[in-house]
Short mmCIF file of the C-alpha atoms (twelve columns), coordinates in Angstrom:
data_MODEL
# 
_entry.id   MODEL 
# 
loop_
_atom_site.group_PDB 
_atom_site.id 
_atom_site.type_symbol 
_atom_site.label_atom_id 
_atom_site.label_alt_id 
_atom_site.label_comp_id 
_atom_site.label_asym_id 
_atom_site.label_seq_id 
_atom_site.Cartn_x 
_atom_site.Cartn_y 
_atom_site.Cartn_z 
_atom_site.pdbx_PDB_model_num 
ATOM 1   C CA . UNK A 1   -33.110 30.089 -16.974 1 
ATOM 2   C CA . UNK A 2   -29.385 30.711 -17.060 1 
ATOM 3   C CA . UNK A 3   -29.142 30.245 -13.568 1 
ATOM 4   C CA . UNK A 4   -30.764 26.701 -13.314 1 
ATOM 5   C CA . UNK A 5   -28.296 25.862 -16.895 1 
ATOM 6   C CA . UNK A 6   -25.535 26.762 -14.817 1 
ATOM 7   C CA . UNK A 7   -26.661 24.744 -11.474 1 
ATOM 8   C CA . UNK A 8   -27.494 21.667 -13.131 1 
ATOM 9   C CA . UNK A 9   -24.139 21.907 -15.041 1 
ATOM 10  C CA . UNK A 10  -22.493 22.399 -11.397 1 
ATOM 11  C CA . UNK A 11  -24.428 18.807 -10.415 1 
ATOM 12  C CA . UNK A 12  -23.334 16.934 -13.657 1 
ATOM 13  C CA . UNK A 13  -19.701 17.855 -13.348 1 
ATOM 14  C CA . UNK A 14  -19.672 16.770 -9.283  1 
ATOM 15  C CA . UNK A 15  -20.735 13.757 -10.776 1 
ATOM 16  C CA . UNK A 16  -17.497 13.081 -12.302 1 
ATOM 17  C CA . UNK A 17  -15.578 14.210 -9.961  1 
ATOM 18  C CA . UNK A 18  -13.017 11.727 -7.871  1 
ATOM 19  C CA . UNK A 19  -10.982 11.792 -4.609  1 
ATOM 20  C CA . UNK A 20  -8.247  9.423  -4.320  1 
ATOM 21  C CA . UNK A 21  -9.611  6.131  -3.259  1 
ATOM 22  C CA . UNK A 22  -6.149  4.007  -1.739  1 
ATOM 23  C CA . UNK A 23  -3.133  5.424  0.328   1 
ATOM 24  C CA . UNK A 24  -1.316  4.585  -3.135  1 
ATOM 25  C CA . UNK A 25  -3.240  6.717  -5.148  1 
ATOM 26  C CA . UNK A 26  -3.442  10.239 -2.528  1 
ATOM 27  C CA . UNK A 27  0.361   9.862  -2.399  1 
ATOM 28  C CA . UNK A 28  0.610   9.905  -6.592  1 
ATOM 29  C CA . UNK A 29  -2.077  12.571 -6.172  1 
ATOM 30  C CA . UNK A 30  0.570   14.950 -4.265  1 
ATOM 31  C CA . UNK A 31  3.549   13.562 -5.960  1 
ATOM 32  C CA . UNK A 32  2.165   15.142 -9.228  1 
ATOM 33  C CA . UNK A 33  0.883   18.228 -7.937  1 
ATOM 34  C CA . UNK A 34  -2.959  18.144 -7.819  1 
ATOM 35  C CA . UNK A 35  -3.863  20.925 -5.296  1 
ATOM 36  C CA . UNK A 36  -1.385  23.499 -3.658  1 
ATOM 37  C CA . UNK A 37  0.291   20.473 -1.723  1 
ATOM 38  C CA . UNK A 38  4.333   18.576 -1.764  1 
ATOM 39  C CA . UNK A 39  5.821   15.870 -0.562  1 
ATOM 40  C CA . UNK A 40  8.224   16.365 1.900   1 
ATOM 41  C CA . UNK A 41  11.621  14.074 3.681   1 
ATOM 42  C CA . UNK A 42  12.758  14.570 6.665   1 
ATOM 43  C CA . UNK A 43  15.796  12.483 8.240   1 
ATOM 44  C CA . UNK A 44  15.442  12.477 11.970  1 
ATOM 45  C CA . UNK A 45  18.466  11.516 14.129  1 
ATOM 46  C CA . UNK A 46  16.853  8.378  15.732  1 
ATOM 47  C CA . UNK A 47  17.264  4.752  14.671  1 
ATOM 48  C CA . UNK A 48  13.830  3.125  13.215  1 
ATOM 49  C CA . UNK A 49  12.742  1.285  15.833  1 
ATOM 50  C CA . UNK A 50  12.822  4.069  18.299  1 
ATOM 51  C CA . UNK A 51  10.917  6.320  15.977  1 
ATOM 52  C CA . UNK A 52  8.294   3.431  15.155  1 
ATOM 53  C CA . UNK A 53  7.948   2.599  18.891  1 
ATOM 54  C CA . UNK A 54  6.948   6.354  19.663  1 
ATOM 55  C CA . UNK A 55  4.672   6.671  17.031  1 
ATOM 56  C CA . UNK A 56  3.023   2.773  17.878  1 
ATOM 57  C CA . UNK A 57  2.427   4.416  21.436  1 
ATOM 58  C CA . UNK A 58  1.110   7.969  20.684  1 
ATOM 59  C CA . UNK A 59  -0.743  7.816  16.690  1 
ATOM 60  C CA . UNK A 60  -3.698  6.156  18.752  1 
ATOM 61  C CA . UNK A 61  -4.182  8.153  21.818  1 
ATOM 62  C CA . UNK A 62  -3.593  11.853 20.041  1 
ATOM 63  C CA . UNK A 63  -5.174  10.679 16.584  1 
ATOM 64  C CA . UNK A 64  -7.752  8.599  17.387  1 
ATOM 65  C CA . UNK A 65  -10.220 10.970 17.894  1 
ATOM 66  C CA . UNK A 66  -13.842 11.686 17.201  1 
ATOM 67  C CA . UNK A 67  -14.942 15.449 16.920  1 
ATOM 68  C CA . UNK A 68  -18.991 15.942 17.741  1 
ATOM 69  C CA . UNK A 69  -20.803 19.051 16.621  1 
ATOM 70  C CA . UNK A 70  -24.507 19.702 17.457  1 
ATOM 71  C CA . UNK A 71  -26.319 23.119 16.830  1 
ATOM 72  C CA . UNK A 72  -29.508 24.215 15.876  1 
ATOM 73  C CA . UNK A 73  -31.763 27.062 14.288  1 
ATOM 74  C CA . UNK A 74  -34.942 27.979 12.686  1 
ATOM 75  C CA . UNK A 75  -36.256 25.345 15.223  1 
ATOM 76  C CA . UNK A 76  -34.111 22.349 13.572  1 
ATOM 77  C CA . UNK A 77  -31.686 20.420 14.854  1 
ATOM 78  C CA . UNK A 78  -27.987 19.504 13.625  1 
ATOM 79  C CA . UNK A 79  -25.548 16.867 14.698  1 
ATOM 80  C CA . UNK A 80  -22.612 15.523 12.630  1 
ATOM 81  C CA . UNK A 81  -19.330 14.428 13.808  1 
ATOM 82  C CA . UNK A 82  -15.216 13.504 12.404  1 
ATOM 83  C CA . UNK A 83  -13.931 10.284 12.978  1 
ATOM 84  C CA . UNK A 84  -10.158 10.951 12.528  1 
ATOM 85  C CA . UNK A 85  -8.907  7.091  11.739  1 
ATOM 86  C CA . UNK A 86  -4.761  6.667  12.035  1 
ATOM 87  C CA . UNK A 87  -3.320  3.875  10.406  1 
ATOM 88  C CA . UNK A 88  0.614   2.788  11.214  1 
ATOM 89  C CA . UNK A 89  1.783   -0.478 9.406   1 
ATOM 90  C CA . UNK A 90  5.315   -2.248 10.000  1 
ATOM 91  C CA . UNK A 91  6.502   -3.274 6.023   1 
ATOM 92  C CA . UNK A 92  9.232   -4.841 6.589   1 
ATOM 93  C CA . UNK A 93  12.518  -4.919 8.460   1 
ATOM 94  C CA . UNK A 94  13.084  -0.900 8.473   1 
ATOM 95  C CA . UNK A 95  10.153  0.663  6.558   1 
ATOM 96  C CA . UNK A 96  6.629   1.406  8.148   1 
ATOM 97  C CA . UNK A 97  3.772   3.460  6.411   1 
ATOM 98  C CA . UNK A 98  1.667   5.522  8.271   1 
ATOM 99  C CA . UNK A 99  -1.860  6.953  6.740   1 
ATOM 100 C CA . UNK A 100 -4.423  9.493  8.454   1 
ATOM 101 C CA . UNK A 101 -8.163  9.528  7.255   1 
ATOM 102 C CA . UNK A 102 -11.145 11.544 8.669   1 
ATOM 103 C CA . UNK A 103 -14.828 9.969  8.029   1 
ATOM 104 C CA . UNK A 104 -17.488 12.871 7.943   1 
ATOM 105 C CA . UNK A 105 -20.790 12.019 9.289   1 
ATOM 106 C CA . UNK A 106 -23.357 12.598 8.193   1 
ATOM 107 C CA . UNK A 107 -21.599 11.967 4.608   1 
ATOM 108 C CA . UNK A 108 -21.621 14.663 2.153   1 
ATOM 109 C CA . UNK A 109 -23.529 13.487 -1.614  1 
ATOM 110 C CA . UNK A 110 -20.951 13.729 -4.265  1 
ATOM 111 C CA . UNK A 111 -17.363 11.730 -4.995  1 
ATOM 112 C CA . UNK A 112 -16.951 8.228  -3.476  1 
ATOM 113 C CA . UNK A 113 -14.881 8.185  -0.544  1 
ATOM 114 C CA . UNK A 114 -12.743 5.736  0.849   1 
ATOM 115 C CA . UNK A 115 -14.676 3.638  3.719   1 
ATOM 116 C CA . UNK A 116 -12.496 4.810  6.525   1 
ATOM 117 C CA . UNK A 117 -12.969 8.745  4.899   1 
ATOM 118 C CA . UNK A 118 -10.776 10.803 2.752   1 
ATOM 119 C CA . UNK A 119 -7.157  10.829 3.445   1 
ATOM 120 C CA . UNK A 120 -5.509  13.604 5.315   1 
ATOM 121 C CA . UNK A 121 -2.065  12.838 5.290   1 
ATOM 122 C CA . UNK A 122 0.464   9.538  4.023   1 
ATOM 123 C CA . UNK A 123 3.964   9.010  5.196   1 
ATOM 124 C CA . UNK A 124 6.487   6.224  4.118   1 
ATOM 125 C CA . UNK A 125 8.988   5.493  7.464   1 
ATOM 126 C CA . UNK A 126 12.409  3.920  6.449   1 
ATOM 127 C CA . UNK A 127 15.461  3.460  8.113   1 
ATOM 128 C CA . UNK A 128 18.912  5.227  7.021   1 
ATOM 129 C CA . UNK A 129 22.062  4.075  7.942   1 
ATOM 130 C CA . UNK A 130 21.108  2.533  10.765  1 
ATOM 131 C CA . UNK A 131 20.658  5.117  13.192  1 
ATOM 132 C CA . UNK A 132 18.882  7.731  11.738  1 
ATOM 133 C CA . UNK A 133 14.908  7.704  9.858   1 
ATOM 134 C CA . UNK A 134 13.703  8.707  6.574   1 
ATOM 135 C CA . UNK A 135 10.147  10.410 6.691   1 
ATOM 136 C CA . UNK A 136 8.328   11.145 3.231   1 
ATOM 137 C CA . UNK A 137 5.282   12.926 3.950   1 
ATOM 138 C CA . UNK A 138 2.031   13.794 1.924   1 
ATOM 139 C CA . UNK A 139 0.219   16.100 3.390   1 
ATOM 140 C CA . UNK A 140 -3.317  16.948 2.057   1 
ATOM 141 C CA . UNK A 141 -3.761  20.209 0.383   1 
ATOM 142 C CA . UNK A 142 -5.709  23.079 2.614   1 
ATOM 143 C CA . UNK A 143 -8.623  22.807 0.760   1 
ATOM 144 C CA . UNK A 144 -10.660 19.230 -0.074  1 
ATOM 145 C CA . UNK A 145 -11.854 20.692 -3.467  1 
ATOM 146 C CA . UNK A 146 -7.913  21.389 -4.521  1 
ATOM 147 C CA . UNK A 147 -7.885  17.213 -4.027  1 
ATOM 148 C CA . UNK A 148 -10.810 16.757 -6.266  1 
ATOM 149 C CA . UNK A 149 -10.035 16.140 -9.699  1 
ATOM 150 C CA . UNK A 150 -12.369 15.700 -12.846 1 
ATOM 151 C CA . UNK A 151 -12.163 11.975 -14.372 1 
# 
């Protein structure tokens, strides 16, 4: 009986729980510190439109990518697959924003995700001085559940 107390508890609370829904919101989410995750800037000694141009050219071809998995036992079959969705967005003269998502299928019960999947990683792009780039990046925490917070 304590067992099933405890289970059913486990379902109630997964219930409540919620994974950032907008880029906007998973970049708070790792500004503040939920999950063992930080922000990070880099400046990289390249002028803007250089460093958008290479990432317009290779974010689709490396990122763009869906993973298959198949396998079997017990005389069932599985199949699932990761669509890994980029996203890189000019904002204005000098600043670009750049978002990666991956889209689990089949879809796991629990937390509403975001239609394209949960996010992965955000980065804001901006130009410095002219010449050189400003990269904040949010990286996702190792773990999903460290992104998961209760409401």
């Amino acid at each position: 009986m304590k067992r099933l107390l405890v289970m059913v508890a486990l379902l109630l609370s997964a219930c409540s729980l919620t994974v950032p829904l907008t880029r906007q919101e998973f970049i708070e989410a790792v500004k503040v510190g939920k999950g063992p995750t930080k922000a990070e800037s880099y400046t990289v000694g390249r002028g803007f439109d250089e460093v958008y141009e290479t990432l317009a050219r290779n974010v689709p071809k490396c990122l763009n990518k869906t993973v298959k998995r198949s396998g079997g036992g017990a005389g069932r079959a599985h199949a699932s697959s990761s669509d890994y969705n980029p996203k890189l967005k000019k904002e204005g003269a000098g600043k670009a924003a750049f978002s990666l998502q991956v889209l689990h299928r089949p879809r796991g019960v629990g937390a509403k995700h975001p239609d394209d999947g949960i996010y992965l990683m955000a980065a804001d792009i901006s130009s410095v001085q002219g010449d050189k780039t400003k990269v904040d990046v949010s990286p996702m925490s190792r773990s999903i559940g460290t992104q998961i917070t209760a409401k």
